[in-house]
CSV table of C-alpha atoms and ligand atoms in Angstrom, one decimal:
chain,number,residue,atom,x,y,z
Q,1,UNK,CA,24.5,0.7,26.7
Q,2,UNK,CA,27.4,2.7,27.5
Q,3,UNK,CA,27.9,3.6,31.1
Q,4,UNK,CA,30.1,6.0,32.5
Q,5,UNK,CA,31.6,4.2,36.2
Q,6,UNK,CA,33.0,6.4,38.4
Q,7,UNK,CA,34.5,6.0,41.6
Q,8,UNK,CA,35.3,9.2,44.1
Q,9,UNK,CA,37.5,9.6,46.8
Q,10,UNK,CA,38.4,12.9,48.8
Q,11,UNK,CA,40.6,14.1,46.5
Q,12,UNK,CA,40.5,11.7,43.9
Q,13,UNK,CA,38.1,10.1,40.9
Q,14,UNK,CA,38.6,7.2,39.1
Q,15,UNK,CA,36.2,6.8,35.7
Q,16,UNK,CA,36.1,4.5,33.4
Q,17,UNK,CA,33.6,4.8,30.1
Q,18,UNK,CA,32.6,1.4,28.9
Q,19,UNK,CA,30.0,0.0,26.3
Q,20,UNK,CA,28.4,-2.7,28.5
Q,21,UNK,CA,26.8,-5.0,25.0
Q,22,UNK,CA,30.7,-5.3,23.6
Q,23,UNK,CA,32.2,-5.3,27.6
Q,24,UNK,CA,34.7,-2.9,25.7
Q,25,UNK,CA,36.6,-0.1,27.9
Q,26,UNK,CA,36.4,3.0,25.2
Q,27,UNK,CA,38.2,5.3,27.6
Q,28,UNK,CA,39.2,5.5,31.4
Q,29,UNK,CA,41.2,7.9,33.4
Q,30,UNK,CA,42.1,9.3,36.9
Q,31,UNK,CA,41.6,12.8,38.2
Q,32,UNK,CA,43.9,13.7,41.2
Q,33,UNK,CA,44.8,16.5,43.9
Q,34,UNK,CA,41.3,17.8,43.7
Q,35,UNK,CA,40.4,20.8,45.9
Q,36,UNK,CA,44.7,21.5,45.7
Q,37,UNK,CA,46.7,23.2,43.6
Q,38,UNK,CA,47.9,21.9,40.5
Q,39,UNK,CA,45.2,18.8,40.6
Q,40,UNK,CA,46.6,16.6,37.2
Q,41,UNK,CA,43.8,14.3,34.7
Q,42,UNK,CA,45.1,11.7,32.7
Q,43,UNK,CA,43.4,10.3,30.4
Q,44,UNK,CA,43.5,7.4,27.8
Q,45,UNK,CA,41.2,6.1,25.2
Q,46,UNK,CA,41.1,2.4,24.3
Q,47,UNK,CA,43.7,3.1,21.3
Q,48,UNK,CA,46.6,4.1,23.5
Q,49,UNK,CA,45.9,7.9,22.8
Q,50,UNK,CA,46.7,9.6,26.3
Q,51,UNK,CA,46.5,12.8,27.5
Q,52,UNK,CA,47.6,14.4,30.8
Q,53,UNK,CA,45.5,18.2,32.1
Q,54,UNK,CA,46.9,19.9,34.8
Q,55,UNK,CA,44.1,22.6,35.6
Q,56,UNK,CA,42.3,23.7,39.2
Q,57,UNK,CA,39.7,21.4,39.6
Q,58,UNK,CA,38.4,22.6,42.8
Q,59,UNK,CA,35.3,20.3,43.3
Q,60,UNK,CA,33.9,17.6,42.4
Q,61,UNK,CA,31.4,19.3,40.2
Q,62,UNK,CA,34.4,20.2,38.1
Q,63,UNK,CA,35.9,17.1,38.0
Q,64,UNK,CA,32.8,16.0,36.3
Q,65,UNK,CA,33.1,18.7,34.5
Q,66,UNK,CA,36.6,17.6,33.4
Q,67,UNK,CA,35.5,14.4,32.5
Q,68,UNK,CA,32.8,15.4,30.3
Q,69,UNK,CA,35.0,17.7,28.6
Q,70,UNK,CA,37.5,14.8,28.4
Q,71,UNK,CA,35.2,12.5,26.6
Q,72,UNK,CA,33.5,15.0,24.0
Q,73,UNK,CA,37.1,16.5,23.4
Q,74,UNK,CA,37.9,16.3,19.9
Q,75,UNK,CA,41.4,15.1,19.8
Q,76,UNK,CA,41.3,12.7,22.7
Q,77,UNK,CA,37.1,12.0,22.6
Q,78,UNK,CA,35.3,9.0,22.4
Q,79,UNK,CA,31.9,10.7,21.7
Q,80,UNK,CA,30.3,13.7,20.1
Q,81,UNK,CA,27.4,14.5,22.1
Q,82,UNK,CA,26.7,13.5,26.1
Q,83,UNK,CA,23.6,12.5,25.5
Q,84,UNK,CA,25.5,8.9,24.3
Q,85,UNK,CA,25.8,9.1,28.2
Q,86,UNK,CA,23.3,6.7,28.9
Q,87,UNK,CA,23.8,5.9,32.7
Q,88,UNK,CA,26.3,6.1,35.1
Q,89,UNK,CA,27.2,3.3,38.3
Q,90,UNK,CA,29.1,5.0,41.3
Q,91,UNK,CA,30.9,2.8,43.3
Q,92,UNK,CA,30.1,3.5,46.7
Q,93,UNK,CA,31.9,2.5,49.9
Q,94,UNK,CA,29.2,1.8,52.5
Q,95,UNK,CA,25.5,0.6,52.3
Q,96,UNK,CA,25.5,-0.6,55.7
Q,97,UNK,CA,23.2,-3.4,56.4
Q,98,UNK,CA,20.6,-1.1,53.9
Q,99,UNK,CA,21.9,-2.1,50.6
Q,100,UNK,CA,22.3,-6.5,49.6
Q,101,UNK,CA,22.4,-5.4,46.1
Q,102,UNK,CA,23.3,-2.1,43.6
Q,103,UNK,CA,19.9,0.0,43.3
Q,104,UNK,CA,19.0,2.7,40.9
Q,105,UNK,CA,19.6,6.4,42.5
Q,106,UNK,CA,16.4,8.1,44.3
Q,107,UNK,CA,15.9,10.4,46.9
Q,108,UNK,CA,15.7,7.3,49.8
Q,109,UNK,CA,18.5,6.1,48.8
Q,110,UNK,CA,20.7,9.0,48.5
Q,111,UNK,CA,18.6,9.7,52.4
Q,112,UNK,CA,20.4,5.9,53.2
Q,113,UNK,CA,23.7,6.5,51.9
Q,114,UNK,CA,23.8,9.8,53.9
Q,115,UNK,CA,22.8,8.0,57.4
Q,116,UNK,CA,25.8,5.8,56.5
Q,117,UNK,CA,28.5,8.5,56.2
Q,118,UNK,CA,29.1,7.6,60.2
Q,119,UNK,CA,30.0,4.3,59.0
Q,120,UNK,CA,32.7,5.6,56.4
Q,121,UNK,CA,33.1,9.4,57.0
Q,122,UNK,CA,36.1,9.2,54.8
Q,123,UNK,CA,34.5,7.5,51.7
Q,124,UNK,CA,30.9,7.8,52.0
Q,125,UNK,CA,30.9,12.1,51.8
Q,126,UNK,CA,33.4,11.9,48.4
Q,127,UNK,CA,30.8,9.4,47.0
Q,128,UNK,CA,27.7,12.3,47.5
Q,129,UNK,CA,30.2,14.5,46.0
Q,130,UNK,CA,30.6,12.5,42.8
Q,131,UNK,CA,26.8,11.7,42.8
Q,132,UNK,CA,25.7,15.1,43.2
Q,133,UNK,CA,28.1,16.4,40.9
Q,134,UNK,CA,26.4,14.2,38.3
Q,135,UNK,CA,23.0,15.3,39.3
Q,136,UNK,CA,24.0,18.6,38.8
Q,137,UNK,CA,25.5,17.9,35.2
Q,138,UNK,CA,23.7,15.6,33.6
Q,139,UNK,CA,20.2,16.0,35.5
Q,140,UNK,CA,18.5,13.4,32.9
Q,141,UNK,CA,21.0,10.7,32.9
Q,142,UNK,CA,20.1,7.7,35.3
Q,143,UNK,CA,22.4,7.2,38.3
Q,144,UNK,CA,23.4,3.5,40.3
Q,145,UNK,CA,25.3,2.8,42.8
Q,146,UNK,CA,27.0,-0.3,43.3
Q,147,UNK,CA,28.2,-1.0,47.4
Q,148,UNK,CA,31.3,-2.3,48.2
Q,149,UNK,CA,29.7,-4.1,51.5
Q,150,UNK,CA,26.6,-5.2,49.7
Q,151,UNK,CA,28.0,-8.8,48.7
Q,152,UNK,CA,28.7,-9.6,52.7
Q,153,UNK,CA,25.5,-7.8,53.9
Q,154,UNK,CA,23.6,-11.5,54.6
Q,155,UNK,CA,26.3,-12.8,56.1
Q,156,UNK,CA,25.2,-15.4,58.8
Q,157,UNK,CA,24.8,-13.7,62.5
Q,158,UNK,CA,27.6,-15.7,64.0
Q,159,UNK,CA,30.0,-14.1,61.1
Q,160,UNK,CA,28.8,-10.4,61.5
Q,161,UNK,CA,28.3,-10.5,65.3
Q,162,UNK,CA,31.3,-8.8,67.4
Q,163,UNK,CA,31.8,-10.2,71.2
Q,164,UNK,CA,30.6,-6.9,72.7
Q,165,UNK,CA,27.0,-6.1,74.5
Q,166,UNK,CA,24.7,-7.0,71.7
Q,167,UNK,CA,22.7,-3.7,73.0
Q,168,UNK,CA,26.2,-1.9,71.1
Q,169,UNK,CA,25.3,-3.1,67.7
Q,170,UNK,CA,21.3,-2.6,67.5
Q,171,UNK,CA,22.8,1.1,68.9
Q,172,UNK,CA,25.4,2.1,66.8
Q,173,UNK,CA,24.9,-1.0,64.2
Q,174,UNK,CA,28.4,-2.2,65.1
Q,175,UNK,CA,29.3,-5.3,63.1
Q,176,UNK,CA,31.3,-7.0,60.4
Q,177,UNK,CA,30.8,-5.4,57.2
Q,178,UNK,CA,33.5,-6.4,54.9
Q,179,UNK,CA,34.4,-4.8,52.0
Q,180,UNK,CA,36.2,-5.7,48.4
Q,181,UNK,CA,32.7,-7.1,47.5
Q,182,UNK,CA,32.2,-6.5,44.3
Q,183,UNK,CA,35.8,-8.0,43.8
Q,184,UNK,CA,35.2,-10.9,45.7
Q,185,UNK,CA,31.8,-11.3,43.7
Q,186,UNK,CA,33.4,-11.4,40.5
Q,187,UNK,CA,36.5,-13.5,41.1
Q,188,UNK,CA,34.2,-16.0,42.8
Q,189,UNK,CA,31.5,-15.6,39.9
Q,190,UNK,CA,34.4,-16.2,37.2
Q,191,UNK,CA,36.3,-19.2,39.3
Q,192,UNK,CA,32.8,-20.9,38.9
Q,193,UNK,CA,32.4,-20.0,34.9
Q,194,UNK,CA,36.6,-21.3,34.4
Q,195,UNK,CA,35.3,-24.5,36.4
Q,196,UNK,CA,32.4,-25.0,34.4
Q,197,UNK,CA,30.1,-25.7,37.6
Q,198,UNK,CA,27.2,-23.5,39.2
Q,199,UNK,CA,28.1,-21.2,42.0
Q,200,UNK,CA,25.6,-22.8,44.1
Q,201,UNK,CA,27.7,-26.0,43.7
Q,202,UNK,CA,31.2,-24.5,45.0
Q,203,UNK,CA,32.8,-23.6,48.3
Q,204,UNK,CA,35.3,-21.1,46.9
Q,205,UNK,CA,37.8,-19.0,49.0
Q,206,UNK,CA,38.9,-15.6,47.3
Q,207,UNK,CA,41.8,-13.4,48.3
Q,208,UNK,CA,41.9,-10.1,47.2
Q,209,UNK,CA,45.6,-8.6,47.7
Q,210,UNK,CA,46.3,-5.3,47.1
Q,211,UNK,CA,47.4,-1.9,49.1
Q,212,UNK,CA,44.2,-2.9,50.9
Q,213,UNK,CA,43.3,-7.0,51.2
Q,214,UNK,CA,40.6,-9.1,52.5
Q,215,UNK,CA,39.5,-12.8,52.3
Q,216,UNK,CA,36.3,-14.2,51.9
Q,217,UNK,CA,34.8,-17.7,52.0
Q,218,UNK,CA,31.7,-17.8,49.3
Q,219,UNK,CA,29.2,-21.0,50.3
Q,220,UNK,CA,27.2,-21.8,47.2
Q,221,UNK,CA,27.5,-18.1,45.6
Q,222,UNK,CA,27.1,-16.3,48.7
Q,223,UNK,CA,29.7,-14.5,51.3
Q,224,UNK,CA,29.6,-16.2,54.3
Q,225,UNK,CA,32.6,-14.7,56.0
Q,226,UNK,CA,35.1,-12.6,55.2
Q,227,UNK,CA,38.2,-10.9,57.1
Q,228,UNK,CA,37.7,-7.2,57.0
Q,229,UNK,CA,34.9,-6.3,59.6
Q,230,UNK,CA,33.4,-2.6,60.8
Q,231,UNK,CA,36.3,-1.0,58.8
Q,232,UNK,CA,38.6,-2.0,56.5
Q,233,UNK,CA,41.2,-2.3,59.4
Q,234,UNK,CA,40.7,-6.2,60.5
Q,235,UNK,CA,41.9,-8.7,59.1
Q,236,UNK,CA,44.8,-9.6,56.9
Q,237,UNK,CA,47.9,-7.5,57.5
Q,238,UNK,CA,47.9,-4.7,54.1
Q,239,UNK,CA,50.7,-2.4,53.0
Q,240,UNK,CA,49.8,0.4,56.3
Q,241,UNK,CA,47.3,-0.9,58.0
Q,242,UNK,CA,47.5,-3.6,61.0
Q,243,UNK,CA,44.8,-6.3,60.2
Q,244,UNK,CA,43.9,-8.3,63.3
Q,245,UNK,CA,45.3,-7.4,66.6
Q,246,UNK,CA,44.5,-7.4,69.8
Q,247,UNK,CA,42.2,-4.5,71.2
Q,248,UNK,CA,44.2,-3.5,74.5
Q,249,UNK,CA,47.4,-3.0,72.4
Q,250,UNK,CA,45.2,0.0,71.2
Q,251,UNK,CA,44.6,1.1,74.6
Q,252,UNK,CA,48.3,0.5,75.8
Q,253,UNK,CA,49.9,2.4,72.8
Q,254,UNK,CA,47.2,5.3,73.5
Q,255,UNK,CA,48.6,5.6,77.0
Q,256,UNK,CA,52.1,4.7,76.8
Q,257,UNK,CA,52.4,7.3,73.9
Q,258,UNK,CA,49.8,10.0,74.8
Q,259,UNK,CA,48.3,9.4,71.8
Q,260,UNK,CA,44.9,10.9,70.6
Q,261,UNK,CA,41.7,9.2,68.9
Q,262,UNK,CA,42.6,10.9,65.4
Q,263,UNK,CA,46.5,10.1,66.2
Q,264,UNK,CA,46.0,6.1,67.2
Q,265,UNK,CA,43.6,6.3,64.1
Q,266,UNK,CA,46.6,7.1,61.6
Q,267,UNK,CA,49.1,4.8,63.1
Q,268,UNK,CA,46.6,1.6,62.7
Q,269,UNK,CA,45.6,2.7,59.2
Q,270,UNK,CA,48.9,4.5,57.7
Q,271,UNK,CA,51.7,3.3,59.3
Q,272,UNK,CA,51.1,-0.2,60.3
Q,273,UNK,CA,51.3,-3.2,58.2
Q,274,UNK,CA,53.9,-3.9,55.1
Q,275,UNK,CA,55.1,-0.8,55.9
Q,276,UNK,CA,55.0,-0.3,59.8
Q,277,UNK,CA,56.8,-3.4,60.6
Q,278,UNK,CA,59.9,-3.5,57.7
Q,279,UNK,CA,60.5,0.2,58.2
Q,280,UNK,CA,61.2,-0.1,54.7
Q,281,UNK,CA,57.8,-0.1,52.2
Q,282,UNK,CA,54.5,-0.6,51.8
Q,283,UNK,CA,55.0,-1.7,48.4
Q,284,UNK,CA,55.1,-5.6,48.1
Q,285,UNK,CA,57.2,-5.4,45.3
Q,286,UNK,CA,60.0,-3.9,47.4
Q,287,UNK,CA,59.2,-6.0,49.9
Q,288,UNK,CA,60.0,-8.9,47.8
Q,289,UNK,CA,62.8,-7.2,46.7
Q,290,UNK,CA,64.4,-6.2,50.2
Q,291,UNK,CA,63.9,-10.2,51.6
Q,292,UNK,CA,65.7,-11.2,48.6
Q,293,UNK,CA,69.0,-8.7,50.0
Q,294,UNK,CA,68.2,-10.4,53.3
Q,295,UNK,CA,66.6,-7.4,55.0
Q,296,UNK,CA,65.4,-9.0,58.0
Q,297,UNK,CA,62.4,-6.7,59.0
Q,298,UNK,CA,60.8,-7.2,55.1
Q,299,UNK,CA,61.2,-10.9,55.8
Q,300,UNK,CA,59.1,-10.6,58.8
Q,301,UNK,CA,56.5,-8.3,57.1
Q,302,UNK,CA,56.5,-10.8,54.2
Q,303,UNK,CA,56.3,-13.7,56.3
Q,304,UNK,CA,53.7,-12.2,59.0
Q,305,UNK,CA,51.7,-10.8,55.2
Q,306,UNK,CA,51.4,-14.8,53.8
Q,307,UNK,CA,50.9,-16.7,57.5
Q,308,UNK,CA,47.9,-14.6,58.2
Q,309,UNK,CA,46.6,-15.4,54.7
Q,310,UNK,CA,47.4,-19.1,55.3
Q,311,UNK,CA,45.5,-19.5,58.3
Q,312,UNK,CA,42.2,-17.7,57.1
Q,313,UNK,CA,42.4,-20.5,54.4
Q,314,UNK,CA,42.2,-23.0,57.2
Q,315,UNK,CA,39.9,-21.0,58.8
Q,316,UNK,CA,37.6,-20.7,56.1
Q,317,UNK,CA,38.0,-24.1,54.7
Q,318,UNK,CA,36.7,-25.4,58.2
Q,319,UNK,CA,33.8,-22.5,58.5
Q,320,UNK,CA,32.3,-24.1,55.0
Q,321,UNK,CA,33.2,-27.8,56.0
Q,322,UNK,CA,35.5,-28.0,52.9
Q,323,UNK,CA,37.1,-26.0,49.9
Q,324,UNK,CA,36.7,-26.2,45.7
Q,325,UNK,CA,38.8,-23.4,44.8
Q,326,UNK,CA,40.7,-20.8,46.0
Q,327,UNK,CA,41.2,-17.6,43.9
Q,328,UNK,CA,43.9,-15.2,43.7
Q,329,UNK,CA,43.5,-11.4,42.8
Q,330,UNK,CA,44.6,-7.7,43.1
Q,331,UNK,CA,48.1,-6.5,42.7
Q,332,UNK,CA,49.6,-8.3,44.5
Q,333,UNK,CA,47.4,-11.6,44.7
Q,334,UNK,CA,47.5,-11.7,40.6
Q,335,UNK,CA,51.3,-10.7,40.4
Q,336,UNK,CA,53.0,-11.8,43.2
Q,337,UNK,CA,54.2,-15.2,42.5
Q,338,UNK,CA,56.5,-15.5,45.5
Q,339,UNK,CA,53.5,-14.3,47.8
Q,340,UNK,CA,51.0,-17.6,45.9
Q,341,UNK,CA,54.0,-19.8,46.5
Q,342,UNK,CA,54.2,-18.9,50.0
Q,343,UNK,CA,50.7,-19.2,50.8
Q,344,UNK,CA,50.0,-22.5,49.7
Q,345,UNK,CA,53.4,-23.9,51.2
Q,346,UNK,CA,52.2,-26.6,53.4
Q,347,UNK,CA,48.4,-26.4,52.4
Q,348,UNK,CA,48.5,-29.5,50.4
Q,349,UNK,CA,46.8,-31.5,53.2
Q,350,UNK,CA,43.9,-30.0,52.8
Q,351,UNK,CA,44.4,-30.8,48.8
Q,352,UNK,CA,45.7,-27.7,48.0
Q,353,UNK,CA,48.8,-28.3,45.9
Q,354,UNK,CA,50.4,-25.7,43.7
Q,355,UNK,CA,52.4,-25.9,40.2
Q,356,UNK,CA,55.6,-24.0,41.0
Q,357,UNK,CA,56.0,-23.4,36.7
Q,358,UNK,CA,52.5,-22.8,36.4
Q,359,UNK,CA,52.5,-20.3,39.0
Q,360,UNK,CA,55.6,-18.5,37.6
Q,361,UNK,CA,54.4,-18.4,34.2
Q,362,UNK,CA,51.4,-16.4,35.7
Q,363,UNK,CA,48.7,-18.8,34.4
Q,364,UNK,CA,45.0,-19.0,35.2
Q,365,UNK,CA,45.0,-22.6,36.7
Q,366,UNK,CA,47.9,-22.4,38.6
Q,367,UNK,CA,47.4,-25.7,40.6
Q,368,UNK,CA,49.1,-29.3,40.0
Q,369,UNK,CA,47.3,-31.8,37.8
Q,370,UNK,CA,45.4,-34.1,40.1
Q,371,UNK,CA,45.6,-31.0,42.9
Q,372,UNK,CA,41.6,-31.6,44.9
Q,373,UNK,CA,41.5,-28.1,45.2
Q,374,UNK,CA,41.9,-25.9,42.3
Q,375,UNK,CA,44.3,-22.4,42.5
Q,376,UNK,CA,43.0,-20.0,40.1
Q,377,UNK,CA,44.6,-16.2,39.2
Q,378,UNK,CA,41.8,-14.5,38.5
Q,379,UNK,CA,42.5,-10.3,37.1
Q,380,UNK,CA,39.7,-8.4,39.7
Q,381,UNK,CA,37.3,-6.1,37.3
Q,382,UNK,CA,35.2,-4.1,39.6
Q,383,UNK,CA,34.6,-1.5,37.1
Q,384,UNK,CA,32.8,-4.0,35.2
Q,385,UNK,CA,30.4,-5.1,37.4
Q,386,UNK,CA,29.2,-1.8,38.2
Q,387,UNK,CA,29.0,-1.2,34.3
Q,388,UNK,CA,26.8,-4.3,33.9
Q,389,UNK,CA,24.9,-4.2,36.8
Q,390,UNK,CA,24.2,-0.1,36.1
Q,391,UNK,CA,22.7,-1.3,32.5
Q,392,UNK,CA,21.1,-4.2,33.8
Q,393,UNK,CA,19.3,-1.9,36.7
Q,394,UNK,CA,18.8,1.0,33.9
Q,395,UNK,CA,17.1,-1.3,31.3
Q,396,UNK,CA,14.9,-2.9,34.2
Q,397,UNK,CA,13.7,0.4,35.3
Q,398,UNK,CA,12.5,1.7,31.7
N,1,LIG,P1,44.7,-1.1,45.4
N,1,LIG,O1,44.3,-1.9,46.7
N,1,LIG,O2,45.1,0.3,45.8
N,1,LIG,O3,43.7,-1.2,44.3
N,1,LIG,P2,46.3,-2.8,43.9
N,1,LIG,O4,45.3,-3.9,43.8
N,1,LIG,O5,46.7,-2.1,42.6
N,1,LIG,O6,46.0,-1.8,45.0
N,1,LIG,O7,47.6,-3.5,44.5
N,1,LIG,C1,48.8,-2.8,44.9
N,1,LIG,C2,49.8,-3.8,45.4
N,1,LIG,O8,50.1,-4.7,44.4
N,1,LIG,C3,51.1,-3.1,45.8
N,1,LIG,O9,51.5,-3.6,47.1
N,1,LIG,C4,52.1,-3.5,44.8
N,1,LIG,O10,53.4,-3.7,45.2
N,1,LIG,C5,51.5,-4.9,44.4
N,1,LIG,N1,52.1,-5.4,43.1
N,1,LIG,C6,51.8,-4.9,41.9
N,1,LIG,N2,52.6,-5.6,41.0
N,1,LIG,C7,53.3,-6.5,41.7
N,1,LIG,C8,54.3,-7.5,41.3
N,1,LIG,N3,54.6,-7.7,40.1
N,1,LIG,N4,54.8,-8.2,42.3
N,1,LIG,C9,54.4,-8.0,43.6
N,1,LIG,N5,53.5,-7.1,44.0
N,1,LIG,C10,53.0,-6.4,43.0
């Protein structure tokens, strides 16, 4: 089946166009500055052949419209007709506790994804863009849409629940959602296939590190706690935003600084984390390279960025009552060697030991023979898992 993924943010879309029976990429591409001038496509089929359009793409609608045009071009195309369109999987940011799984696209859950635009008004509205848009286009072609919180939806209470009147999250469903999850799905699913054992059989802890980063501990196949929570804010520290911190510094920065809900907002989210505290980047690779000039404020950030990771591992290895694996991804978990290295320093009694060459040379087993615990760099694929789950869903519903 070939599937058309697409993932929209406010001003942004991602695609990719795969063939889900090869698993084969035939062309993906990024639309950006949409809705502002001089919005820029780039494009680039599985032969290296890229293109770059700079054009108005005011909408979303056109930015479909862009992409169709993209694929059926005839210089840079990948098919003839878009009826070889046969389905398309949105990624979408927030199912609340609606969505454990991806679904096929009707009118109740289009009704569900818009009651959960309160949950992520930044994501949630740019995802009914994208999905409209293809409504609009391609009325006949099935839709799916594949939730970033869905993995940690069944979470036990004791993860999900927040400290506050419970009366507050039966009100305004205020909880730990998580995100990453389709990430954290398929490292964990893939650690299990490189180990040869059944999901069921394995307590695996997964980092995803990238501009944004979370953790979660998977029990048997199944999330069971991870570090983002309501928002994407909690948890580990990421290249702007804080992670965990303590909720009166909130209030005390609001008052010491006069400081709006909308302003407090952007200084948690965009100027916190990597960035906020070395004044320098958010950028680990400039982090690494600023710590090795001895910039002292990149050392904390780097040091503050691999402690906090560290102690979730110990966290998480005592919420499952052991750990099997633990699995590195995203930019920075599947690049940075120096941030691997750092976070397993002075795990190995709880059996987690880690081959310094093997870990340099970038390998997928990076841990020492005879090491209890196995390391594992694992590349994140999001894209396909909504592919496959889309065709999977698609071919169900026939
Ligand atoms: P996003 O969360 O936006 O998908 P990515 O998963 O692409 O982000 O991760 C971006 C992060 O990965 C950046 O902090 C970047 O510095 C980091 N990164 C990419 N390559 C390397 C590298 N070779 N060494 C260290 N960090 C890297």
């Amino acid at each position: 089946m070939k599937v058309l993924v697409i993932n929209c943010g406010s001003s942004s879309l991602k695609y990719q166009f795969m063939d889900t029976d090869d698993q084969i990429v035939l062309a993906k591409g990024l639309i950006e500055r949409i809705g502002m001038s001089g919005a820029i496509l780039t494009h680039k089929r599985s032969d290296g052949d890229t293109v770059r359009i700079v054009g108005e793409i005011l909408d979303h609608t056109l930015a479909i419209q862009y992409v169709l045009g993209v694929l059926l071009s005839k210089n840079h195309g990948v098919i003839q007709d878009r009826k070889e369109i046969d389905a398309v999987g949105h990624r979408v940011a927030h199912g609340g506790e609606t969505f454990s799984s991806s679904v096929l696209l009707t009118n109740e859950v289009m009704q569900a994804i818009e009651d959960n635009v309160e949950l992520a008004p930044l994501h949630n509205p740019a995802n009914i863009k994208g999905i409209l848009a293809v409504k609009n286009i391609l009325p006949d072609v099935p839709q799916c849409c594949v939730f970033d919180t869905a993995f940690h939806v069944k979470m036990p209470a004791k993860a999900f629940l927040y400290g506050i009147p419970y009366e507050l999250y039966k009100r305004y469903k205020i909880r730990r959602y998580g995100f990453h999850g389709t990430s954290h799905l398929f490292v964990s699913k893939k650690a299990a296939e490189i180990l040869g054992q059944a999901p069921e059989e394995l307590k695996i802890i997964t980092l995803h590190l990238g501009n944004g980063c979370s953790m979660t501990a998977v029990d048997g196949g199944k999330s069971v706690d991870t570090t983002m929570g309501f928002t994407p804010l909690e948890g580990l520290l990421m290249g702007t935003r804080t992670g965990d911190i303590d909720p009166s510094v909130v209030l005390y920065i609001m008052g010491k600084e006069g400081l709006s809900l909308s302003e407090i907002t952007t200084l948690l989210n965009k100027h916190s984390g990597l960035a906020g505290v070395s004044g320098e980047s958010s950028d680990m690779r400039e982090i690494v390279e600023a710590v090795k000039n001895n910039h002292v404020r990149a050392k904390y950030a780097f040091d503050m960025f691999c402690y906090r990771a560290k102690k979730y591992i110990g966290s998480y290895a005592a919420a499952m009552g052991g750990v099997d694996a633990i699995v590195f991804t995203g930019g920075i978990g599947e690049n940075s060697s120096d941030v691997r290295e750092e976070i397993c320093k002075g795990l190995e009694f709880l059996g987690i030991e880690l081959d310094e060459e093997k870990n340099s040379k970038r390998e997928t087993d990076l841990s020492k023979s005879g090491s209890r615990v196995k390391i594992l760099r694992i590349p994140t694929n999001e894209e396909l898992v909504i592919a496959l789950d889309t065709a999977r869903i698609v071919s169900e519903s026939k």
